[in-house]
Coordinates of C-alpha atoms in Angstrom, one line a residue:
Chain Q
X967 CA -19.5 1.9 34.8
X968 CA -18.0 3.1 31.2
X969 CA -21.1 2.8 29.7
X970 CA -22.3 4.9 32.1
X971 CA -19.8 7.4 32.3
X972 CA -20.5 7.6 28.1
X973 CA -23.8 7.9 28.4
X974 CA -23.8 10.7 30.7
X975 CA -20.7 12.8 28.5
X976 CA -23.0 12.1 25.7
X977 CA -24.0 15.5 25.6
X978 CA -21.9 17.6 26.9
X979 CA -19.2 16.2 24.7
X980 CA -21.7 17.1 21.2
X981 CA -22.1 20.7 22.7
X982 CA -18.2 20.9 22.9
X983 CA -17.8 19.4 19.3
X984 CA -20.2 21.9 17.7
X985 CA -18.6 24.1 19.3
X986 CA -14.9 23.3 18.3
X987 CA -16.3 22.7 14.6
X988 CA -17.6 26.4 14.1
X989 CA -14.4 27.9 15.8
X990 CA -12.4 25.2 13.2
X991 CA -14.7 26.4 10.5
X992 CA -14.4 30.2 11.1
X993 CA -10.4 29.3 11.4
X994 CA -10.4 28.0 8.2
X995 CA -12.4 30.4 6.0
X996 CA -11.5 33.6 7.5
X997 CA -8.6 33.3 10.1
X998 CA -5.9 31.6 7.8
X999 CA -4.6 34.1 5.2
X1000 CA -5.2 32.5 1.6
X1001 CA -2.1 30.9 0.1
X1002 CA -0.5 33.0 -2.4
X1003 CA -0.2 30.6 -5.2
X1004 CA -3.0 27.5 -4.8
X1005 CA -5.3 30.6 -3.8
X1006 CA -8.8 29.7 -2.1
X1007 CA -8.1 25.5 -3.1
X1008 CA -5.9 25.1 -0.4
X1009 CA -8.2 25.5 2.4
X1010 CA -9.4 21.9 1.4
X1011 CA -6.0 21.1 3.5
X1012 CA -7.6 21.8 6.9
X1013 CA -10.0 19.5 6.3
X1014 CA -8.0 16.6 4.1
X1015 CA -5.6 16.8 6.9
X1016 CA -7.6 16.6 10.0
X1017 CA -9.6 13.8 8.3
X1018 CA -7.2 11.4 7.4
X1019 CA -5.9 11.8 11.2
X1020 CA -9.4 10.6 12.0
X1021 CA -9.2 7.9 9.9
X1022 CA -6.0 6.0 11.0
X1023 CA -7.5 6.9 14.8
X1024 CA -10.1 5.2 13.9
X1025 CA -8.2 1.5 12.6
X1026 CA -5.9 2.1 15.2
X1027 CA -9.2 1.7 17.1
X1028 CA -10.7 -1.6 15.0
X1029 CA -7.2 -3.2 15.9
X1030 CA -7.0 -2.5 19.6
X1031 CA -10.8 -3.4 19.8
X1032 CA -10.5 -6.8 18.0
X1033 CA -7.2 -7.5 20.1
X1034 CA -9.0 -7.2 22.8
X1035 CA -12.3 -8.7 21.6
X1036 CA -10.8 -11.9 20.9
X1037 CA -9.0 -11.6 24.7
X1038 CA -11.7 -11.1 26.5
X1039 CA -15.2 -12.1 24.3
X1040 CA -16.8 -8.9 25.4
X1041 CA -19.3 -8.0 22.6
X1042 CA -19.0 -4.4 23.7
X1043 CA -15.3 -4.1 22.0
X1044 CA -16.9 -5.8 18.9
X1045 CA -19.3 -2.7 18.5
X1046 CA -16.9 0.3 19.5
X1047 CA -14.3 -2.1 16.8
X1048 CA -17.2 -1.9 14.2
X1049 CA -17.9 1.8 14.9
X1050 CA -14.4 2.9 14.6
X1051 CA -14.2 1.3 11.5
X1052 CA -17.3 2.4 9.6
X1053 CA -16.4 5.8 10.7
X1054 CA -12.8 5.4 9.5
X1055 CA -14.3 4.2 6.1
X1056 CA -16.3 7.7 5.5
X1057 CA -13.7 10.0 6.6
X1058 CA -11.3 7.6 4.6
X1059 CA -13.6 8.0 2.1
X1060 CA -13.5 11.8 2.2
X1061 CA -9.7 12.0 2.4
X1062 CA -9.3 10.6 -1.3
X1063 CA -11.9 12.8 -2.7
X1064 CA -11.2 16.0 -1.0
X1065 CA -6.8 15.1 -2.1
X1066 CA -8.5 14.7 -5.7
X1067 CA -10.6 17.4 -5.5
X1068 CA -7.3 19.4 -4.8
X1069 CA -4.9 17.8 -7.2
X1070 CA -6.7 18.7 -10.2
X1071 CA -6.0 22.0 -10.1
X1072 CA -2.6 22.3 -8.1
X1073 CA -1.1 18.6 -9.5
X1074 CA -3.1 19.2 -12.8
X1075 CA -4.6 15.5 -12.4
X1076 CA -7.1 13.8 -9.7
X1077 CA -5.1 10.7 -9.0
X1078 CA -0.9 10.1 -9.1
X1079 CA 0.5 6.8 -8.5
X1080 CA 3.7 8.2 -7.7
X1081 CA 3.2 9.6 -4.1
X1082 CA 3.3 7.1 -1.5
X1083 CA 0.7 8.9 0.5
X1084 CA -2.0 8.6 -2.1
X1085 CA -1.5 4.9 -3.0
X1086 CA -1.4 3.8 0.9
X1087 CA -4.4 5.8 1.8
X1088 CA -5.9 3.8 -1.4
X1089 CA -4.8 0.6 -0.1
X1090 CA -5.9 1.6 3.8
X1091 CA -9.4 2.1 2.0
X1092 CA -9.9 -1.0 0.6
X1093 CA -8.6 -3.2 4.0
X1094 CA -10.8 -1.6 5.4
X1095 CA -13.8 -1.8 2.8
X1096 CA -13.1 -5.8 3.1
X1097 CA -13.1 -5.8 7.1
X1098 CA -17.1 -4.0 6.7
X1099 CA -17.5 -6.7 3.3
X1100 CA -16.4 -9.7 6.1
X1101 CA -18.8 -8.5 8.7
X1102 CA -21.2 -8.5 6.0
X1103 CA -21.1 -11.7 4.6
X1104 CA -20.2 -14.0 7.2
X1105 CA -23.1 -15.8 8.7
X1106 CA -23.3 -16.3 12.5
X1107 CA -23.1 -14.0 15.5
X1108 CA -20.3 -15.0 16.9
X1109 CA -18.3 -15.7 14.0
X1110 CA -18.6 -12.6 12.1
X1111 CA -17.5 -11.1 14.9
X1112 CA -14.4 -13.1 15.7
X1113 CA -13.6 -13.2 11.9
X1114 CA -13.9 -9.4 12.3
X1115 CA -11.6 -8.7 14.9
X1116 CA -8.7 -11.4 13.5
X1117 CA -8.8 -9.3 10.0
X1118 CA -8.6 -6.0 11.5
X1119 CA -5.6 -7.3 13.7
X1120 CA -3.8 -8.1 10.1
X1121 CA -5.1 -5.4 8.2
X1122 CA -3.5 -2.9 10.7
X1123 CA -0.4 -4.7 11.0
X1124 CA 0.2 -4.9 7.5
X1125 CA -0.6 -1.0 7.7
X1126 CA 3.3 0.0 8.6
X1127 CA 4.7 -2.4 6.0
X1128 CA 2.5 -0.9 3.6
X1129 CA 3.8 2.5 4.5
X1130 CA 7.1 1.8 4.6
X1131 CA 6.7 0.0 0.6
X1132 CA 4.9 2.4 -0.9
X1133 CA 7.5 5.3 0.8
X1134 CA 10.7 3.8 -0.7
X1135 CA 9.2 5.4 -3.7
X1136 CA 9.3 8.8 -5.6
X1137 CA 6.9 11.3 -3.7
X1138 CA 5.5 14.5 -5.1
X1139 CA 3.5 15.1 -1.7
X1140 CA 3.5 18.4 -0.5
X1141 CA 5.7 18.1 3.0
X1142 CA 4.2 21.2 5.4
X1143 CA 6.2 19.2 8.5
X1144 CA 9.5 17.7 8.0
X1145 CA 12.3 17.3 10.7
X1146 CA 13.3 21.2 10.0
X1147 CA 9.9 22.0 11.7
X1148 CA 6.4 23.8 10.3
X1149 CA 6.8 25.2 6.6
X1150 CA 3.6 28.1 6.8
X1151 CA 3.0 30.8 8.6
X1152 CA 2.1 30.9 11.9
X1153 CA -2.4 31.6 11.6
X1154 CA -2.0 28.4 9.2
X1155 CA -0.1 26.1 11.2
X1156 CA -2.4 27.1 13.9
X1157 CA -5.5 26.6 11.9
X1158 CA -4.5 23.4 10.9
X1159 CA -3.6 21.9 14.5
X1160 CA -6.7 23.2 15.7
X1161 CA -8.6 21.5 12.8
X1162 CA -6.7 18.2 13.5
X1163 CA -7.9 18.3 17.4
X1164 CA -11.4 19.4 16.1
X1165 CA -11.7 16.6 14.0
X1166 CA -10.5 14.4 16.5
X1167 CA -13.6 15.4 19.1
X1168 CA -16.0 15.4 15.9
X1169 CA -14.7 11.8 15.5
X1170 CA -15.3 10.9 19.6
X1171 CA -18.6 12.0 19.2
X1172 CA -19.9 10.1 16.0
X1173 CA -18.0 6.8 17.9
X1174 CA -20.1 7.2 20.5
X1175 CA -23.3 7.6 18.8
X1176 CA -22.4 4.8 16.7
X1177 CA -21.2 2.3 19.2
X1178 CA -24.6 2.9 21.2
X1179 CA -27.0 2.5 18.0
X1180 CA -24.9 -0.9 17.7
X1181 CA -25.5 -1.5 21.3
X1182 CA -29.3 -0.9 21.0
X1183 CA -29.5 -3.2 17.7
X1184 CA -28.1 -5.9 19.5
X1185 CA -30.1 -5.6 22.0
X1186 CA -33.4 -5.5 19.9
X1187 CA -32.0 -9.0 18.4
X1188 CA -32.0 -10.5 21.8
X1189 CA -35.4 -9.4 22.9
X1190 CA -36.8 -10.5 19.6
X1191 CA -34.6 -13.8 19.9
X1192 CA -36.3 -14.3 23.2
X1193 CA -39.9 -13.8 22.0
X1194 CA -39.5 -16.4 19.1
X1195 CA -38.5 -18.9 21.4
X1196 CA -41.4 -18.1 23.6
Chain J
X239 CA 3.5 -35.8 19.1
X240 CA 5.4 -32.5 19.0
X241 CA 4.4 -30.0 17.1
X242 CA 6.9 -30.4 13.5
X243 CA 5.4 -34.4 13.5
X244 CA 2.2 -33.0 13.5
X245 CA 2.7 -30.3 11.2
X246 CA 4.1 -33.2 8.8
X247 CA 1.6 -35.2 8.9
X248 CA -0.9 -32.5 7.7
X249 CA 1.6 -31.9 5.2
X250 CA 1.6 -35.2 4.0
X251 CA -1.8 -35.7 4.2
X252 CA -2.4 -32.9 1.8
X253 CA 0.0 -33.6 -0.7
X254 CA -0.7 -37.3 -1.0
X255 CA -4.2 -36.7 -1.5
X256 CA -3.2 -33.8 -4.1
X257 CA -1.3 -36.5 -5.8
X258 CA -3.1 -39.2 -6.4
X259 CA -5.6 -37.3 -8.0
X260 CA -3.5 -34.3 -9.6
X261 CA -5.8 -32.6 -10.9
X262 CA -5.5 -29.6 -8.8
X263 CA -1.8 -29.3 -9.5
X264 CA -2.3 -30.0 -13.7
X265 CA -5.0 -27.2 -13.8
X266 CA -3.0 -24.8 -11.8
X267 CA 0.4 -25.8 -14.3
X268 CA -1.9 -25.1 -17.3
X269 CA -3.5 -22.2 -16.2
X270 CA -0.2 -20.5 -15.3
X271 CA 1.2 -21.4 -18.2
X272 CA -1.8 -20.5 -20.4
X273 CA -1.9 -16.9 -19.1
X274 CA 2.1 -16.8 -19.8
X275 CA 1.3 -17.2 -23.6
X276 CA -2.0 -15.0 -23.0
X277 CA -0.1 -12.1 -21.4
X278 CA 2.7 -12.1 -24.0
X279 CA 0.5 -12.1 -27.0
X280 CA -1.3 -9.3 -25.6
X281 CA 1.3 -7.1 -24.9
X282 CA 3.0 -8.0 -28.5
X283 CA 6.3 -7.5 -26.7
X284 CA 8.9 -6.1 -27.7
X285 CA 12.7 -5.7 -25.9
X286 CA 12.3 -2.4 -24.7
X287 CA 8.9 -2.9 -23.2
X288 CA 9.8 -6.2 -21.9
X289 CA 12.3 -4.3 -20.0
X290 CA 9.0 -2.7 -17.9
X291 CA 6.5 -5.4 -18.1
X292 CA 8.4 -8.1 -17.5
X293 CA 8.7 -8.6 -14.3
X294 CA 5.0 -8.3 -13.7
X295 CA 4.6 -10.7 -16.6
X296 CA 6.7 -13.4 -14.7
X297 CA 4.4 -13.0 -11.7
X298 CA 0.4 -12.6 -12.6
X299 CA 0.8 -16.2 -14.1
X300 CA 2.1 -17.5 -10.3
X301 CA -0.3 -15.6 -8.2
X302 CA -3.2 -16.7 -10.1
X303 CA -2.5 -19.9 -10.1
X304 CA -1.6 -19.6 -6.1
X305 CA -5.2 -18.0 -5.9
X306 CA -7.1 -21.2 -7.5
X307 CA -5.1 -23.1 -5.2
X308 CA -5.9 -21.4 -2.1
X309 CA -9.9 -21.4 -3.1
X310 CA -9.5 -25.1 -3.8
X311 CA -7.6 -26.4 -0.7
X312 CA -10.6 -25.2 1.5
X313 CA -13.4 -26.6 -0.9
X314 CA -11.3 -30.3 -0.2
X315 CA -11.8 -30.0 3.5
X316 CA -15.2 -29.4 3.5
X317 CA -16.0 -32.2 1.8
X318 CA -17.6 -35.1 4.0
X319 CA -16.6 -32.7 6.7
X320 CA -13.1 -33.6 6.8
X321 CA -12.4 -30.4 8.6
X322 CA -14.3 -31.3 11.6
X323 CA -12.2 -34.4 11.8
X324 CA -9.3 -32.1 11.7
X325 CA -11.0 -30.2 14.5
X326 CA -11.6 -33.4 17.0
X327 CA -8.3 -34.8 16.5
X328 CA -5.7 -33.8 19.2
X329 CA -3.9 -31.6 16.8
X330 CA -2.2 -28.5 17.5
X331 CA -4.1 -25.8 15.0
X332 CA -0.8 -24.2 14.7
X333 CA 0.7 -27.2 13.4
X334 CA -2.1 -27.8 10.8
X335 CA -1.8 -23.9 8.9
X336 CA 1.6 -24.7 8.8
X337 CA 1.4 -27.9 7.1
X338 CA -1.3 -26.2 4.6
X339 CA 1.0 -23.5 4.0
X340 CA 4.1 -26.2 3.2
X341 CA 1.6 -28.2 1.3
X342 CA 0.4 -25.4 -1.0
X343 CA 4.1 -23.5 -0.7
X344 CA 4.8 -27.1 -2.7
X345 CA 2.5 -26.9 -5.4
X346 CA 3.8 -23.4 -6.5
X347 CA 7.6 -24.1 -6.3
X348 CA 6.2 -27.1 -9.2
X349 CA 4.2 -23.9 -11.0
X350 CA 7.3 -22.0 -10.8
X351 CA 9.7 -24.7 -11.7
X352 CA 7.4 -24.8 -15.2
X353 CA 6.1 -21.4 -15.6
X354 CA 9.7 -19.4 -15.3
X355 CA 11.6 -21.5 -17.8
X356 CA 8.5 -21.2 -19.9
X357 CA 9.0 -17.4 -19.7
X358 CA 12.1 -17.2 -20.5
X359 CA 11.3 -19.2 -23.5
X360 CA 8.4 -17.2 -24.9
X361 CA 9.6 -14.1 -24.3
X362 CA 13.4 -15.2 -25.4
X363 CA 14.8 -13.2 -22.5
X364 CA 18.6 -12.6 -22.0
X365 CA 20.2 -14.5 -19.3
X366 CA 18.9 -12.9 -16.0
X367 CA 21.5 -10.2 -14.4
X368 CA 21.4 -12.3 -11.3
X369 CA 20.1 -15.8 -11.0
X370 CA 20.6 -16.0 -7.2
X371 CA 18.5 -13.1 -6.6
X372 CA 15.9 -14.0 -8.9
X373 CA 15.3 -17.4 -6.7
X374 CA 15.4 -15.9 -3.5
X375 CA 12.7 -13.7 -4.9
X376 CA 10.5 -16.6 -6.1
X377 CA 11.4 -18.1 -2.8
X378 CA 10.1 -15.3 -0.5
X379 CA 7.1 -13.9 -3.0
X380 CA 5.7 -17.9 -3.3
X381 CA 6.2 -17.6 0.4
X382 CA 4.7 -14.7 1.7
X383 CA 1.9 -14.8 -0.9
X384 CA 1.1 -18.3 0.2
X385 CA 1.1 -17.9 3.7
X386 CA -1.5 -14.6 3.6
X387 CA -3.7 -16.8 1.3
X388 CA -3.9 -20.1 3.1
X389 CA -4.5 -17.9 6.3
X390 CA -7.4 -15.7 4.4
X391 CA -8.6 -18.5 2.4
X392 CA -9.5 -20.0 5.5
X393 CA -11.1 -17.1 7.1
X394 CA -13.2 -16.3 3.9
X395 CA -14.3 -20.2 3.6
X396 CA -17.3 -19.3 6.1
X397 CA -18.8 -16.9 4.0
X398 CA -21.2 -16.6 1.3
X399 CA -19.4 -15.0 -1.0
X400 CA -15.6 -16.8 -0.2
X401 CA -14.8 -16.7 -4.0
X402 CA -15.3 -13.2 -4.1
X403 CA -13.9 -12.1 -0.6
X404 CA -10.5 -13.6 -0.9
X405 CA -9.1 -11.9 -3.3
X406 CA -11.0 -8.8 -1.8
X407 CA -8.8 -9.8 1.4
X408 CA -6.2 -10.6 0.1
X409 CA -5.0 -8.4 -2.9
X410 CA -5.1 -5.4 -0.5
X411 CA -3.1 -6.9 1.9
X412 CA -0.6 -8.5 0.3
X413 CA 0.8 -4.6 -1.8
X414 CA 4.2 -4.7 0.2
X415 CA 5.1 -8.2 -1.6
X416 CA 3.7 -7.5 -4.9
X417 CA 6.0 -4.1 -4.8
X418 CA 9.0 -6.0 -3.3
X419 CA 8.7 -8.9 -6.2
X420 CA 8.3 -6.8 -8.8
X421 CA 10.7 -4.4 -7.4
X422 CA 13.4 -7.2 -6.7
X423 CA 12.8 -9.2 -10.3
X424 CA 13.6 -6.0 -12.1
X425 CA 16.6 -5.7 -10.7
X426 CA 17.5 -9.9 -11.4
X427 CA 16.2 -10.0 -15.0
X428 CA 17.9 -6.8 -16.1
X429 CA 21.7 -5.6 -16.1
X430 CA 20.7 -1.7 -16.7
X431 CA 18.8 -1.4 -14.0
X432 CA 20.2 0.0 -10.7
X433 CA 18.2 -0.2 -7.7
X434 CA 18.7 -0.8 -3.9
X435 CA 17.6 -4.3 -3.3
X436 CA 18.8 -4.6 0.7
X437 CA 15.5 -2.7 1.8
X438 CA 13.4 -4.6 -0.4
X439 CA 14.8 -7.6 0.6
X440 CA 14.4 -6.6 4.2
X441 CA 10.9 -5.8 3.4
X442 CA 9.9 -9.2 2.0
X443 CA 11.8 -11.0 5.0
X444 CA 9.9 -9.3 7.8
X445 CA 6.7 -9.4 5.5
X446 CA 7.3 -13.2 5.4
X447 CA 8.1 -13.8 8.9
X448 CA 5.4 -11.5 10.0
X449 CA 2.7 -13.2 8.3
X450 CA 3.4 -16.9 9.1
X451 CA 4.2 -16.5 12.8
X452 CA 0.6 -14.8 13.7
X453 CA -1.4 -17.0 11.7
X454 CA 0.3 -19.7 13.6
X455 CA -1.2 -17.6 16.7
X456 CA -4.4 -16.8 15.6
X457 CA -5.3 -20.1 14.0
X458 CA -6.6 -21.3 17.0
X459 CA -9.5 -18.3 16.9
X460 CA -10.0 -18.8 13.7
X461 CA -11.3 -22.3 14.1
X462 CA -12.9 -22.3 17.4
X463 CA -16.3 -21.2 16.3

């Protein structure tokens, strides 16, 4: 029934994302005023931001998929688990280099160990890389799979602790929200909520893309499983 | 057989076979004390820099050795497939992490009974600022470190590449503790140096309990297959 109901919002959902992508794009580039003092750089921050939403969506996703993998040996939350992850990876992946790409010039260097954001999202990177390295290297259908989903239940609980460690340090991170509400003007703030829910549908998409190329590869084992027993 | 007898027996089990022949437990002492002479010649300490270094330099030596342990308690019980045994006994799997984890929580309280003393030795520290802290550090680091690593060490044993992917596991993981212990020995080896230690504490208390109680619970996946 679900698979169904994917299959058939396939499409309409990528028409929706392009869509949402060039509104976020034309947002971003012409909409927002430039910031007075970073100047054109800081447009990076509608799509660092947005991105590393994605990602923590996305092991939020591995977590509840393993969880629930491990409850109820359904291979189908095993591939939307190993989706969400290899997704979360790349925009992961993207979050550290666009920051970098952005601290050089405003920070005046491309990596500071003293802000707590940029050594968690370092350390989020690398669970992560290990939960696609166990999936990798762990023989056995079944296994890797169950190995899978019992790391990605750690990783992500270990993820608030990490947080909270790294935190209790100095930060130098730019705060745009606080508990006294939205420091920017109003176009930006706009921009960069629209960006975040953009992202977010970009991110729906590629998941579902991904989770049915893992269901066709499985499905290709069986049949070819069945014709070498034969 | 409730579940603490069992969980004793495993521990006993392990330690008396770790005993008789030792040499797991020698090669981790000499390791941890080789890198303590190692680290200190290459940072050609002096006071002031000791003052920043040395609380890392009172932990690599522990950890490492903690990681060859962890590598080596699996290796022993896949010989002659003593973990299958394990498996077809009418043990609760709960009960047998937690006697791994006492059993190799053991062995490094004996690597830390030797390696501190010897760094405070070499390094010809002052008397530390608080020695009560400075236990209950070792006490929940060892702890929390060991408990991740038996869990991971078991999980990485079916790989290829398990040398490899347990520290690859592991390291990542285990960033709260390694900031809380270094964090926290600062603050027991040195008088000058102000810091609250409550939230670090509490940090390495709920990282501790946190990370033995869902092993216990996910043990039982973990060796089904």
């Amino acid at each position: 029934m679900v698979n169904r109901l994917l299959e058939i919002s396939k499409i309409p959902l990528t028409l929706i994302t392009a869509i949402v992508i060039i509104i976020q794009l034309y947002m971003a580039f012409y909409y927002a005023q430039t910031e007075k003092y970073m100047g054109e750089i800081q447009k990076i921050m509608y799509f660092h931001v947005p991105s590393a939403f994605v990602a923590f969506v996305a092991f939020a996703i591995v977590f509840i998929g393993g969880v629930l993998y491990l409850y109820t040996k359904n291979k189908q939350w095993d591939y939307l688990a190993v989706s969400a992850a290899e997704i979360g990876v790349l925009f992961a992946t993207f979050v550290l280099v666009t920051g970098s790409l952005w601290a050089k010039p405003v920070w005046n260097a491309w990596w500071v160990w003293e802000d707590p954001r940029l050594v968690t999202s370092l350390i989020l990177w690398f669970m992560y890389i290990a939960y696609l390295f166990i999936r990798a290297s762990v023989q056995g259908e079944e296994r890797h799979r169950k190995f899978a989903a019992i790391f990605g239940i750690i990783a992500f609980l270990d993820v608030p602790l990490v947080y909270f460690s790294v935190k209790w340090w100095r930060t130098i991170h730019p705060k745009v929200i606080d508990e006294q509400g939205v420091h920017m003007p109003v176009e930006m703030a706009q921009t960069l909520f629209f960006s975040i829910i953009a992202f977010q549908f970009l991110f729906f998409t590629l998941l579902i893309y991904r989770f049915f190329l893992e269901r066709q590869k499985e499905k290709i084992k069986e049949i070819k499983n069945i014709e070498l027993k034969r | 057989m409730n579940f603490y007898k069992q969980t004793f027996l495993i521990l006993k089990r392990d330690l008396t076979l770790e005993f008789r022949q030792k040499s797991l437990l020698f090669s981790m002492i000499i390791f941890a004390l080789m890198l303590q002479v190692f680290l200190n010649i290459a940072f050609d300490t002096d006071m002031e820099a000791m003052q920043k270094l040395g609380a890392g330099i009172l932990w690599i030596p522990i950890l490492l050795s903690a990681m060859l342990g962890f590598n080596r308690i699996v290796a022993m019980d896949k010989e002659n497939s003593v973990l299958t045994g394990l498996l077809v006994s009418p043990l609760d799997k709960g009960a047998l992490y937690l006697g791994k984890f006492l059993g190799n929580l053991v062995l490094i309280f004996i690597v830390i009974c030797i390696s501190v003393p010897a760094f405070f030795l070499f390094v010809q520290q002052p008397y530390p600022n608080s020695l009560g802290l400075l236990i209950a550090v070792l006490i929940l680091g060892s702890w929390g470190f060991v408990a991740m690593g038996v869990f991971l060490a078991t999980l990485a044993q079916s790989s290829r590449i398990t040398e490899l992917l347990l520290p690859v596991m592991l390291f990542p993981l285990s960033v709260p503790l390694f900031l809380g212990i270094v964090q926290l020995t600062e603050v027991a080896l040195y008088p000058s140096i102000e810091m609250s230690q409550n939230v670090w504490l509490i940090l390495l208390a709920s990282y501790d309990i946190l990370f033995t109680i869902i092993p216990l619970f996910l043990f039982d996946y973990l060796l089904e297959v």
